CSV table of C-alpha atoms in Angstrom, one decimal:
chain,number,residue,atom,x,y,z
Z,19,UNK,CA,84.3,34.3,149.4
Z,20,UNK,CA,86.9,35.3,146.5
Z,21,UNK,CA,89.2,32.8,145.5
Z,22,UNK,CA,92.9,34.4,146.8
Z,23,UNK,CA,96.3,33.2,145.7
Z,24,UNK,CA,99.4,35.0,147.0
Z,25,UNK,CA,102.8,33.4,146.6
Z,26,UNK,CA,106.4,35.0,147.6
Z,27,UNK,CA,109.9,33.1,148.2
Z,28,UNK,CA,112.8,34.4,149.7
Z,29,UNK,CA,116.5,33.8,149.0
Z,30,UNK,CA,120.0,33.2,150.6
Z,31,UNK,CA,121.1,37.0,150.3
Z,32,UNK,CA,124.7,36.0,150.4
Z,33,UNK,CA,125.6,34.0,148.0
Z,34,UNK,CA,128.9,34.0,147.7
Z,35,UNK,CA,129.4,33.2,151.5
Z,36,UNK,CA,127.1,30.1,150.9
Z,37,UNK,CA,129.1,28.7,148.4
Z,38,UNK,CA,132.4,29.0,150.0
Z,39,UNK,CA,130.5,27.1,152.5
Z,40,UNK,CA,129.0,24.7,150.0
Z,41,UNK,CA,132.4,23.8,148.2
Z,42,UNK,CA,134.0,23.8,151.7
Z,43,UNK,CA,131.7,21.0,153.1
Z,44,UNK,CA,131.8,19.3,149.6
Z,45,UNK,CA,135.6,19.0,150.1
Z,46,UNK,CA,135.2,17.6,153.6
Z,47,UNK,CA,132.4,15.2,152.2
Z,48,UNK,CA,135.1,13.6,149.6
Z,49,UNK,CA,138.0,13.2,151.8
Z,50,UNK,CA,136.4,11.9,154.6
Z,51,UNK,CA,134.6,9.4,152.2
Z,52,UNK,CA,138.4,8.7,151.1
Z,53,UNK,CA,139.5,8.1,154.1
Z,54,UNK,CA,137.0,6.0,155.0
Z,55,UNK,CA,137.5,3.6,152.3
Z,56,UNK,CA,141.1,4.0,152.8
Z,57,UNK,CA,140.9,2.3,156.2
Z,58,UNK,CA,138.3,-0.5,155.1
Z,59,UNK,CA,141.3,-1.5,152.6
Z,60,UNK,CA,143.4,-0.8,156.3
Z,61,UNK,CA,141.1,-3.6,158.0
Z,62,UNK,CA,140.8,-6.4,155.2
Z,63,UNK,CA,145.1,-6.2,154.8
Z,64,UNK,CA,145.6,-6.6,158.4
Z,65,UNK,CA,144.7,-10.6,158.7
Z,66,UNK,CA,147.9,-11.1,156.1
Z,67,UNK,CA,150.2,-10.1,159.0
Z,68,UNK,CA,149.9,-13.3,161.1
Z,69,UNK,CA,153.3,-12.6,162.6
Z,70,UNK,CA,152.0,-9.8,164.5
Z,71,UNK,CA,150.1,-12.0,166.8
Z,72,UNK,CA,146.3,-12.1,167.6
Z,73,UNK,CA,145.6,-9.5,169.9
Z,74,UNK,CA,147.4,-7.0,168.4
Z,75,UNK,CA,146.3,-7.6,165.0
Z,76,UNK,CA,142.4,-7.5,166.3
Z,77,UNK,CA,143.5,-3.8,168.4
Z,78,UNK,CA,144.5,-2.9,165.3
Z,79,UNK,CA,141.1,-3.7,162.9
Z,80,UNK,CA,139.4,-1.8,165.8
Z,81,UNK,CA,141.0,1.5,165.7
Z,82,UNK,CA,140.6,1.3,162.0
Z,83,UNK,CA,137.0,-0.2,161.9
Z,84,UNK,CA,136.2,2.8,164.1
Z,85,UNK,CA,137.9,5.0,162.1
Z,86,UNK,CA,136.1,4.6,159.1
Z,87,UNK,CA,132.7,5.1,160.9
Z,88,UNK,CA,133.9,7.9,162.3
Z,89,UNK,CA,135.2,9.1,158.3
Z,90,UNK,CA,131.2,7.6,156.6
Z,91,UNK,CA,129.5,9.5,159.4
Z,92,UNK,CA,131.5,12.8,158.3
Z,93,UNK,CA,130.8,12.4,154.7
Z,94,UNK,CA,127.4,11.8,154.9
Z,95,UNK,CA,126.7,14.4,157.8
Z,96,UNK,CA,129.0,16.8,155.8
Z,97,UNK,CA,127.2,15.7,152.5
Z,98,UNK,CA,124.0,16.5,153.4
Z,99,UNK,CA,124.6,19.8,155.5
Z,100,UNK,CA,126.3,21.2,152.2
Z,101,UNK,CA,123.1,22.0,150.9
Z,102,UNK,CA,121.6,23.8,153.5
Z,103,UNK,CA,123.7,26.8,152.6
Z,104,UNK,CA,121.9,28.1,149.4
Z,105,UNK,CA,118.3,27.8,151.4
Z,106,UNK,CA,115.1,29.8,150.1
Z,107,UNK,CA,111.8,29.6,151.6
Z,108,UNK,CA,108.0,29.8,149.8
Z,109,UNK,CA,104.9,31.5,151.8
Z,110,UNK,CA,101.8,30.6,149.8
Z,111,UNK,CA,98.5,32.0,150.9
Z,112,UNK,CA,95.5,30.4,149.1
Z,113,UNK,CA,92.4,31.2,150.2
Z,114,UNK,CA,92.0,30.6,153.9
Z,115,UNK,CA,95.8,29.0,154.3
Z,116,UNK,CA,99.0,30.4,154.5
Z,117,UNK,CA,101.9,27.1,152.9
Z,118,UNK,CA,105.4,27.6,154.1
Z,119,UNK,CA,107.9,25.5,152.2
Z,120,UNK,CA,111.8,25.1,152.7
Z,121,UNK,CA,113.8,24.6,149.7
Z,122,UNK,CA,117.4,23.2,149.8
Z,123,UNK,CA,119.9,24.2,146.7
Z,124,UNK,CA,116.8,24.6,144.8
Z,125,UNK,CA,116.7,20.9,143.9
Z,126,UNK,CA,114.9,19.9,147.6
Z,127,UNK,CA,111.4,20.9,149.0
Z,128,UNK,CA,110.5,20.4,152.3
Z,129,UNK,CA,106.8,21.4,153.7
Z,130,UNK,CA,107.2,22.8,156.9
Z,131,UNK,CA,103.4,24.3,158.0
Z,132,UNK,CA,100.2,24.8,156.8
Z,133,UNK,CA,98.3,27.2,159.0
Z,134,UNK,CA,94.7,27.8,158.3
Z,135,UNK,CA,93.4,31.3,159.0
Z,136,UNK,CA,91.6,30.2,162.2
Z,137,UNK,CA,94.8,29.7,163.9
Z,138,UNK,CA,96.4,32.4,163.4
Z,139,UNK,CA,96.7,34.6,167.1
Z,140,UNK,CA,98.5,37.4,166.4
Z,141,UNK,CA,100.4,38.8,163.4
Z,142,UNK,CA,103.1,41.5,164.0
Z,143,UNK,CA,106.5,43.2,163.3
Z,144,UNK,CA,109.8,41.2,164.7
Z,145,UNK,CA,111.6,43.2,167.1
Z,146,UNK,CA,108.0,45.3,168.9
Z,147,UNK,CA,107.1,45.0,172.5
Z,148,UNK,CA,104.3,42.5,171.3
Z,149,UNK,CA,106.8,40.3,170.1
Z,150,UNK,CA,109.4,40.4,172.9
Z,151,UNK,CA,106.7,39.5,175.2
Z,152,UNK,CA,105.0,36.3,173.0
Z,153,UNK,CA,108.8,35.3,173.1
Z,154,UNK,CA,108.6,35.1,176.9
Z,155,UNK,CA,105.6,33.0,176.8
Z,156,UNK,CA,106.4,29.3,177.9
Z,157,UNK,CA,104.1,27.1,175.8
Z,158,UNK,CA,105.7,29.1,172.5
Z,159,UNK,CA,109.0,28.7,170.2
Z,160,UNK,CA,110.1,30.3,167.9
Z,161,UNK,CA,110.7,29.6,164.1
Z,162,UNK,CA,112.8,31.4,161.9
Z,163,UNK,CA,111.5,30.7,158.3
Z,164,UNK,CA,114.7,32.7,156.3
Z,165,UNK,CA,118.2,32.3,155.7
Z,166,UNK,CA,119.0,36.3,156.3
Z,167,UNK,CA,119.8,38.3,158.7
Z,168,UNK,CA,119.1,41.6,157.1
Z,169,UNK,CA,115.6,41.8,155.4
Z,170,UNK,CA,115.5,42.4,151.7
Z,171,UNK,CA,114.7,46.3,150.9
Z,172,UNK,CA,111.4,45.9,150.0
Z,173,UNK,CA,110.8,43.0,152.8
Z,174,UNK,CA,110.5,43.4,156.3
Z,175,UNK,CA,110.6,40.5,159.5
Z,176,UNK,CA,107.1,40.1,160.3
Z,177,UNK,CA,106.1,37.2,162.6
Z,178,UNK,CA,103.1,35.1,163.0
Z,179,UNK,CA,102.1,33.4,166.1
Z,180,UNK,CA,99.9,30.7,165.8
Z,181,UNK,CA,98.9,27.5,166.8
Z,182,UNK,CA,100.4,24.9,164.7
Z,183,UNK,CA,100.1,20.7,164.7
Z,184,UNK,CA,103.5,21.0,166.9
Z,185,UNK,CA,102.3,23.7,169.2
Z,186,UNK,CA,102.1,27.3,169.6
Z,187,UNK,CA,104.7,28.8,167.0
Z,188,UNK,CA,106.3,32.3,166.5
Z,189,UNK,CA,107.4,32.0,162.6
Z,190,UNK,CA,109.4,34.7,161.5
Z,191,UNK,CA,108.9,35.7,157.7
Z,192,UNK,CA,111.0,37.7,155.8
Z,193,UNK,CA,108.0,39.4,153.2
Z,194,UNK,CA,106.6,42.2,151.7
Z,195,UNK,CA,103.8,43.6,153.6
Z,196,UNK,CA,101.3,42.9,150.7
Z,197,UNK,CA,101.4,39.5,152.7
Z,198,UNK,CA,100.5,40.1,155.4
Z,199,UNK,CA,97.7,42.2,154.0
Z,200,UNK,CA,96.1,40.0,152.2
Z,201,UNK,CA,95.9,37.5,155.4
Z,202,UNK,CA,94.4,40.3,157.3
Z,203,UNK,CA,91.5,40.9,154.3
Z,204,UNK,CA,90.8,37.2,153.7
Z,205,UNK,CA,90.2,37.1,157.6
Z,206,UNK,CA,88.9,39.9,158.4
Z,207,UNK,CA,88.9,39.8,161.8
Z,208,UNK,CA,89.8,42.6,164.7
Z,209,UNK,CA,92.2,42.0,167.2
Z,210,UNK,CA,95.0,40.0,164.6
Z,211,UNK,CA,97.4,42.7,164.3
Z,212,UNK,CA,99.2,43.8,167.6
Z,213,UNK,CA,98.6,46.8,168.7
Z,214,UNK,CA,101.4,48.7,167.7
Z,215,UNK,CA,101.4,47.4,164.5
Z,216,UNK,CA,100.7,51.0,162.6
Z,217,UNK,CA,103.0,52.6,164.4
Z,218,UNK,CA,106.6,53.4,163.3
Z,219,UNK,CA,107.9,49.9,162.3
Z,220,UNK,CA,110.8,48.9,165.0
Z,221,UNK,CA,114.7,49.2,164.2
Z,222,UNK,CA,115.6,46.9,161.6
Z,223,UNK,CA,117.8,44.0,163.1
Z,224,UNK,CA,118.4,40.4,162.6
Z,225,UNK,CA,115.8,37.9,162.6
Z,226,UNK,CA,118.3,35.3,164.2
């Protein structure tokens, strides 16, 4: 069979909305780091005071000992999650395998499936009967694979339910439909597309 290569990546939409989040989260990240540091210098001047007695001196390291883990757990957490808001995903189909990738602040990658043709069950548009009703099904979840809400102009939401290595998955793509087309021809293989799937594409809504 023909060698096939297909690649298409899809963007945060708003970007200035994710970078008021970014720099908001970035801010958070640096002050808590402060004052986290702020009361380790707290805890290591307390034992000076000898003339506020034992106990209340050791009460005293607590609060700030717990303090600053409270402080390092918020600048990491808030450090890390800062670069979740500029997210774009990769679908790569080569021949017989569709690659989904996650990509943080385009610096990070993160592989998140590769399906091989054979398990692909169904392939459809997000929002049809067919879809509500996988939904309902209680061996499946769902995974949305793109940071909008609203698909691209030339995208639509089309889903793929398939069986994954972490179970039966609904993943939600945001793609033109030349991908999804050339799935179908590599497989050719009847009963892939629901069966409303030539007819009138459903209202466009949000894939979250």
């Amino acid at each position: 069979m023909q060698e096939i290569f297909y690649e298409e990546s899809v963007d945060t939409h708003n970007k200035t909305a994710a970078k008021r989040k970014y720099t908001a989260y970035k801010v958070v990240s640096i002050v808590a780091a402060v004052l986290g540091v702020f009361a380790i210098f707290m805890i290591l001047g307390f034992p000076v005071y000898k003339e506020e007695g034992i106990k209340a001196v050791v009460a005293a390291i607590v609060v700030w000992a717990v303090t600053a883990a409270i402080m390092f757990f918020f600048a990491v957490f808030t450090g890390r999650r800062k670069h979740s808001f500029f997210l774009s995903y990769d679908y790569t189909f080569v021949t017989g395998d569709l690659r989904i990738s996650k990509v943080f602040n385009n610096r990070r990658r993160k592989h998140l499936y590769n399906i091989p043709v054979d398990r692909i069950i169904q392939i459809g548009r997000v929002g049809s009967d067919t879809y509500q009703k996988t939904k309902k099904t209680p061996e499946t979840k769902e995974d949305i694979l793109t940071p909008n809400d609203e698909a691209d102009d030339d995208k639509e939401f089309f889903y793929i339910y398939a069986q994954t290595n972490v179970g039966k998955r609904i993943l939600v793509l945001e793609c033109r439909l030349q991908l999804i087309a050339t799935i179908i021809r590599f497989m050719n293989k009847r009963g892939i597309l629901e069966p409303e799937f030539n007819k009138q594409a459903p209202p466009a809504g949000s894939a979250h």
